[in-house]
Amino acid sequence: MENIIYFNKSLKKVDDKVRNRLGIRGRRAVDLAQMGFPIVPGFIIDSELTQKLNEVNLKQMLKSNIATIEKEMGKVFGDPSNPLLLKVVLSSDLNVPFFPSIHNIGLNNDTVRGFAKSTEDETFAYGEFAFLLKSIGTKLLDVEPGKFSDSVKKTPEQLRKGIESDKKILEANFYDDVYDQLSMILKKAAEKYCDSDIDVDNSLTLMVQAMVYGNLGKNSFSGYYYTRDMITGNNEIQGLYLQNEFDVSEKNGKTINNIDKKYFDKLAQIGRKVEEEFREIRHIKFTIEEGNLWLVEQREVDEKSTQAHLATLIDLKKKKIVDSKYIINHMKPVQLNELLHPIIDPRTIKGIKSMKGGISGSSGAAIGKVYFSTEKLLEEYKKAMLHGEDTSMILVMEATYAEDVKAIEVAQGVISTEGGFSSHAPVVARSLGKVATVQPDMKIKGNTFTIQGQTVKEGEYISLNVPFYDVPTLYLGKVGLIEPDFDKNGLFEFVKLTQEFVGDFDVRVNADQPREAALARQFLAQGVGLCRTEHMFFNEKRIMKFRQMILAQGEKNRRKVLDELRPMQRSDFYELFKIMNGLPVTIRLLDAPLHEFLPRSEAAMKEFLAFVHQKDKTLKLQDVASRCEELHEMNPMLGHRGCRVAITYPEIYEMQCRAIFESACMLKKEGVNVKPEIMIPIVMSEQELKFIKNGKKIEGTTVKGIRDIKNEVCEEYGIKDIEYKVGSMIELPAAALRAGNIAQYAEFFSFGTNDLTQTTYGLSRDDSNSFFPSYTLYDLLQHNPFQVLGDEVKELIATASLRGRLTRPNIKIGLCGEHGADPENIRFCAEVGLNYVSCSPYSIPLAKLAIAQMSLAAEDQKK
């Protein structure tokens, strides 16, 4: 009958229409059978017949198919001496971990004795009989489990008595006739589960399969294995087995490597073929019954690591089973994130309390002792270093500032309770390769924090798992980590694959430090799209000198300190240019509000005062406090920052530009190709950019332009000329709308979408999380606009790009905000004609993958 599909190792090709009616478990069995492997034989009642099972003469159909099973297994269904036992597995197109199943069908008062003789274990045989009765009652007849007898740790006699009692509970729904028993189970299963939660689109099927047992003597085994190591991806089967046992578990199993070699070699061979057929790691359950190897089932491995998945695909490519396109299309950006950062070892989280929630700030996993201030964390870190103890620590604060960067730098991670994805702690953490999450619901009180009813004290361990596209998890305790190794985990090789399909639209890096730029080059970044020069001053050795410059009275004193800072900047730019040999390096001149660099606490002020007193004893604490108060702004993000600082204190940008050109001249003498791009932030009109680029003379005051500074430096170094570009960040609606005018002086644009989003919507990226949950609750906001570009921001980007190109057709345009790694944002940027996106080093592979997948999709559409 065409609605019943018999499967065994001799099964030939099954028509796709028929295959689609077999449910997930049925298809898995049929696929294994078609490969010619020794699958335990059985048959599948397809979804069409299952829906009308009560209308057919089921018993007759069963007999012909079971006769074939009997012949293969050498047992007879209902035979008292050596009974064939069956199981029924329900399946549909719904992918759930476990489908309902009934095992040991065919047991009755007669066959159970023969079964006990085969297994040489009466307790096991009668226990399985009791399990059959309980399964029928609970899974098919909705009988409460507590009504059945307890079969745990019972003697055979006790089990027999329990079985008779359980039969009475089932009443007329248990048959001693094995065919009636099977027929009843199939019909009740169809009646109960058709149109149930597991029956998707009338796809429910019933699979009948022989039972095999690994506890029939010393030549019998039960076990399971993965076609390769599901964590590391090592190309060797990984699994567990037991000899003369019915089932195996993680607690009692022995490693598959210790099984008899003849079985190991066969299982490994099957594993390789199965992996090649399905093009992925698979899980295979097997039983060896009296020397005969049987495959029970196989399935996909959702719990595999990305490293293992990628290793499989790369090995398959070497065998020419898949190509580069296949690999790219079968990797998701969220999976790549697992290769980029430490991940929680899933084998170590059992028994540890965990909670989900918060905002992903900087991806990865981290473990450490909790400390609630920079001072305390650094103190404990030094103690741990001195005594050779664990230096893993996590900084927990309401918000972080410039003076806390030194703690973030030595910590494994940072938790803040204020702000969002683009607030200070996550931004700094991303630049330093640290883990960060924002937890708005966390309450910090003294030396403890409380979240979801759980309290953690200072010095106690916590663990963080912060995925890129998912909700963070906080573990209350110490778990294990798997550290990434880009050479071994296949990431470098994968990035090279994606680059084959990345065209003119590519990825640059947001990098402020040489180590970030070096890593970005390994990820094939096509230059630096954003160097935030203010981050270069957060270093503990520089922050004091920079504060001294800000607090200096008068231009003369400022220039004196700037002259001491210039060699530091020159060294930074020298390293970046050298690493990016021949590639553009976009340097954003100082942008952050000046008050961000100033000491906030009295302790920080005293520390700064001690630094200044090394050369100047006249400055007093009150002077520092007064100057800090004087520079304080009510709305600093829209205040004295960016190009506005250059207009009030032009000597600051002059120092930075001089450092850029000095480093460029030095490298040019060494034969290194340098492409500086100087970017001016917070521009709202072309007049500002013209002033900074060309300089100005007015009423006896001369302000040097970038061009003048370049000419002076080239003359000093004896260099004929340095090629460079000056461009503008477009991060204000006014700048976007005046882009045509700004392009008269800008040779490139870079959209700073964090500030553009803030100023377009009037939202503070640091405060919006306090009300975003309500907006989400009432469906007033589809996406967080600081992660997914909003339509209005997109319109401004499109408008500015068009107007800029009308003025300067060859203008280069990029996006350097935190939106640059999101696939949806990348698609928009490419469509609107941008040349690149720029993102943090660890986001480059994700962005490259998104571009490659976008290119392949466009290629397919053309066909």
PDB file of C-alpha atoms in Angstrom, residues 23-150:
ATOM      1  CA  GLY A  23       7.162  13.470   9.363  1.00  0.00           C
ATOM      2  CA  ILE A  24      10.574  14.441  10.707  1.00  0.00           C
ATOM      3  CA  ARG A  25      11.347  11.127  12.451  1.00  0.00           C
ATOM      4  CA  GLY A  26      10.116   9.159   9.465  1.00  0.00           C
ATOM      5  CA  ARG A  27      12.279  11.113   7.060  1.00  0.00           C
ATOM      6  CA  ARG A  28      15.316  10.617   9.297  1.00  0.00           C
ATOM      7  CA  ALA A  29      14.757   6.843   9.241  1.00  0.00           C
ATOM      8  CA  VAL A  30      14.165   6.722   5.491  1.00  0.00           C
ATOM      9  CA  ASP A  31      17.258   8.833   4.774  1.00  0.00           C
ATOM     10  CA  LEU A  32      19.432   6.472   6.806  1.00  0.00           C
ATOM     11  CA  ALA A  33      17.884   3.421   5.161  1.00  0.00           C
ATOM     12  CA  GLN A  34      18.473   4.792   1.647  1.00  0.00           C
ATOM     13  CA  MET A  35      22.188   5.033   2.436  1.00  0.00           C
ATOM     14  CA  GLY A  36      22.298   1.248   2.824  1.00  0.00           C
ATOM     15  CA  PHE A  37      23.167   1.234   6.504  1.00  0.00           C
ATOM     16  CA  PRO A  38      21.846  -1.404   8.961  1.00  0.00           C
ATOM     17  CA  ILE A  39      18.935   0.594  10.357  1.00  0.00           C
ATOM     18  CA  VAL A  40      16.520  -1.286  12.614  1.00  0.00           C
ATOM     19  CA  PRO A  41      13.712  -2.159  10.157  1.00  0.00           C
ATOM     20  CA  GLY A  42      10.184  -0.830  10.391  1.00  0.00           C
ATOM     21  CA  PHE A  43       7.445   0.942   8.491  1.00  0.00           C
ATOM     22  CA  ILE A  44       5.782   4.344   8.472  1.00  0.00           C
ATOM     23  CA  ILE A  45       2.083   5.063   8.191  1.00  0.00           C
ATOM     24  CA  ASP A  46       2.108   8.358   6.311  1.00  0.00           C
ATOM     25  CA  SER A  47       0.178  11.488   7.221  1.00  0.00           C
ATOM     26  CA  GLU A  48      -2.652  10.807   4.769  1.00  0.00           C
ATOM     27  CA  LEU A  49      -3.442   7.390   6.195  1.00  0.00           C
ATOM     28  CA  THR A  50      -2.876   8.469   9.812  1.00  0.00           C
ATOM     29  CA  GLN A  51      -5.686  11.017   9.498  1.00  0.00           C
ATOM     30  CA  LYS A  52      -8.195   8.262   8.544  1.00  0.00           C
ATOM     31  CA  LEU A  53      -6.734   5.294  10.429  1.00  0.00           C
ATOM     32  CA  ASN A  54     -10.034   4.360  12.092  1.00  0.00           C
ATOM     33  CA  GLU A  55     -11.588   3.779   8.664  1.00  0.00           C
ATOM     34  CA  VAL A  56      -9.257   1.007   7.490  1.00  0.00           C
ATOM     35  CA  ASN A  57      -8.661  -2.687   8.238  1.00  0.00           C
ATOM     36  CA  LEU A  58      -5.467  -2.019  10.100  1.00  0.00           C
ATOM     37  CA  LYS A  59      -4.744  -5.504  11.397  1.00  0.00           C
ATOM     38  CA  GLN A  60      -4.362  -7.023   7.940  1.00  0.00           C
ATOM     39  CA  MET A  61      -1.995  -4.289   6.778  1.00  0.00           C
ATOM     40  CA  LEU A  62       0.127  -4.727   9.881  1.00  0.00           C
ATOM     41  CA  LYS A  63       0.600  -8.462   9.401  1.00  0.00           C
ATOM     42  CA  SER A  64       2.241  -8.240   5.978  1.00  0.00           C
ATOM     43  CA  ASN A  65       4.742  -5.576   7.072  1.00  0.00           C
ATOM     44  CA  ILE A  66       5.510  -7.219  10.425  1.00  0.00           C
ATOM     45  CA  ALA A  67       6.181 -10.507   8.624  1.00  0.00           C
ATOM     46  CA  THR A  68       9.000  -8.765   6.755  1.00  0.00           C
ATOM     47  CA  ILE A  69      10.413  -7.383  10.006  1.00  0.00           C
ATOM     48  CA  GLU A  70      10.239 -10.878  11.559  1.00  0.00           C
ATOM     49  CA  LYS A  71      12.254 -12.317   8.699  1.00  0.00           C
ATOM     50  CA  GLU A  72      15.004  -9.705   9.101  1.00  0.00           C
ATOM     51  CA  MET A  73      15.181  -9.847  12.887  1.00  0.00           C
ATOM     52  CA  GLY A  74      14.891 -13.626  13.259  1.00  0.00           C
ATOM     53  CA  LYS A  75      12.083 -13.220  15.803  1.00  0.00           C
ATOM     54  CA  VAL A  76       8.317 -13.577  15.682  1.00  0.00           C
ATOM     55  CA  PHE A  77       5.799 -11.037  16.951  1.00  0.00           C
ATOM     56  CA  GLY A  78       3.872 -12.757  19.753  1.00  0.00           C
ATOM     57  CA  ASP A  79       6.242 -15.734  20.022  1.00  0.00           C
ATOM     58  CA  PRO A  80       6.355 -16.811  23.723  1.00  0.00           C
ATOM     59  CA  SER A  81       9.940 -18.076  23.523  1.00  0.00           C
ATOM     60  CA  ASN A  82      11.751 -15.387  21.485  1.00  0.00           C
ATOM     61  CA  PRO A  83       9.328 -12.521  20.933  1.00  0.00           C
ATOM     62  CA  LEU A  84       9.778  -9.675  18.486  1.00  0.00           C
ATOM     63  CA  LEU A  85       8.901  -6.434  20.289  1.00  0.00           C
ATOM     64  CA  LEU A  86       7.995  -3.189  18.560  1.00  0.00           C
ATOM     65  CA  LYS A  87       7.790   0.501  19.292  1.00  0.00           C
ATOM     66  CA  VAL A  88       5.541   3.206  17.882  1.00  0.00           C
ATOM     67  CA  VAL A  89       6.927   6.702  17.421  1.00  0.00           C
ATOM     68  CA  LEU A  90       4.698   9.655  16.578  1.00  0.00           C
ATOM     69  CA  SER A  91       6.104  12.323  14.322  1.00  0.00           C
ATOM     70  CA  SER A  92       5.062  15.378  12.332  1.00  0.00           C
ATOM     71  CA  ASP A  93       6.687  18.338  10.585  1.00  0.00           C
ATOM     72  CA  LEU A  94       7.068  20.076  13.939  1.00  0.00           C
ATOM     73  CA  ASN A  95      10.691  19.907  15.087  1.00  0.00           C
ATOM     74  CA  VAL A  96      10.496  19.117  18.808  1.00  0.00           C
ATOM     75  CA  PRO A  97      13.187  17.448  20.963  1.00  0.00           C
ATOM     76  CA  PHE A  98      11.104  14.347  21.730  1.00  0.00           C
ATOM     77  CA  PHE A  99       8.047  12.907  20.033  1.00  0.00           C
ATOM     78  CA  PRO A 100       5.661  10.688  22.020  1.00  0.00           C
ATOM     79  CA  SER A 101       6.543   7.005  21.733  1.00  0.00           C
ATOM     80  CA  ILE A 102       5.354   3.652  23.084  1.00  0.00           C
ATOM     81  CA  HIS A 103       7.999   0.941  23.586  1.00  0.00           C
ATOM     82  CA  ASN A 104       7.932  -2.846  24.126  1.00  0.00           C
ATOM     83  CA  ILE A 105       4.704  -3.435  22.221  1.00  0.00           C
ATOM     84  CA  GLY A 106       3.998  -7.150  22.069  1.00  0.00           C
ATOM     85  CA  LEU A 107       4.548  -7.932  25.753  1.00  0.00           C
ATOM     86  CA  ASN A 108       1.889  -9.968  27.537  1.00  0.00           C
ATOM     87  CA  ASN A 109       1.887 -12.615  30.258  1.00  0.00           C
ATOM     88  CA  ASP A 110       3.327 -15.165  27.841  1.00  0.00           C
ATOM     89  CA  THR A 111       5.866 -13.195  25.841  1.00  0.00           C
ATOM     90  CA  VAL A 112       7.293 -11.482  28.917  1.00  0.00           C
ATOM     91  CA  ARG A 113       8.634 -14.828  30.118  1.00  0.00           C
ATOM     92  CA  GLY A 114      10.443 -15.442  26.841  1.00  0.00           C
ATOM     93  CA  PHE A 115      11.747 -11.872  26.922  1.00  0.00           C
ATOM     94  CA  ALA A 116      13.034 -12.416  30.476  1.00  0.00           C
ATOM     95  CA  LYS A 117      14.831 -15.546  29.327  1.00  0.00           C
ATOM     96  CA  SER A 118      16.502 -13.672  26.427  1.00  0.00           C
ATOM     97  CA  THR A 119      17.746 -10.876  28.668  1.00  0.00           C
ATOM     98  CA  GLU A 120      18.473 -13.217  31.584  1.00  0.00           C
ATOM     99  CA  ASP A 121      16.912 -10.515  33.739  1.00  0.00           C
ATOM    100  CA  GLU A 122      13.365 -10.981  35.047  1.00  0.00           C
ATOM    101  CA  THR A 123      13.388  -7.615  36.772  1.00  0.00           C
ATOM    102  CA  PHE A 124      14.237  -5.821  33.544  1.00  0.00           C
ATOM    103  CA  ALA A 125      11.643  -7.747  31.491  1.00  0.00           C
ATOM    104  CA  TYR A 126       8.754  -7.175  33.891  1.00  0.00           C
ATOM    105  CA  GLY A 127       9.878  -3.578  34.411  1.00  0.00           C
ATOM    106  CA  GLU A 128       9.581  -2.999  30.664  1.00  0.00           C
ATOM    107  CA  PHE A 129       6.124  -4.602  30.683  1.00  0.00           C
ATOM    108  CA  ALA A 130       5.078  -2.211  33.456  1.00  0.00           C
ATOM    109  CA  PHE A 131       6.562   0.679  31.453  1.00  0.00           C
ATOM    110  CA  LEU A 132       4.463  -0.335  28.418  1.00  0.00           C
ATOM    111  CA  LEU A 133       1.238  -0.272  30.446  1.00  0.00           C
ATOM    112  CA  LYS A 134       2.073   3.069  32.027  1.00  0.00           C
ATOM    113  CA  SER A 135       2.967   4.578  28.622  1.00  0.00           C
ATOM    114  CA  ILE A 136      -0.356   3.476  27.126  1.00  0.00           C
ATOM    115  CA  GLY A 137      -2.229   4.984  30.042  1.00  0.00           C
ATOM    116  CA  THR A 138      -0.420   8.296  30.355  1.00  0.00           C
ATOM    117  CA  LYS A 139       0.382   9.028  26.704  1.00  0.00           C
ATOM    118  CA  LEU A 140      -2.789   7.728  25.025  1.00  0.00           C
ATOM    119  CA  LEU A 141      -5.589   7.592  27.614  1.00  0.00           C
ATOM    120  CA  ASP A 142      -4.786  10.619  29.831  1.00  0.00           C
ATOM    121  CA  VAL A 143      -4.509   8.522  33.010  1.00  0.00           C
ATOM    122  CA  GLU A 144      -2.630  10.240  35.836  1.00  0.00           C
ATOM    123  CA  PRO A 145       0.888   8.752  36.260  1.00  0.00           C
ATOM    124  CA  GLY A 146       0.375   8.378  40.019  1.00  0.00           C
ATOM    125  CA  LYS A 147      -2.358   5.789  39.523  1.00  0.00           C
ATOM    126  CA  PHE A 148       0.099   3.237  38.181  1.00  0.00           C
ATOM    127  CA  SER A 149       2.240   1.014  40.339  1.00  0.00           C
ATOM    128  CA  ASP A 150       5.781   2.058  41.203  1.00  0.00           C
TER     129      ASP A 150
END
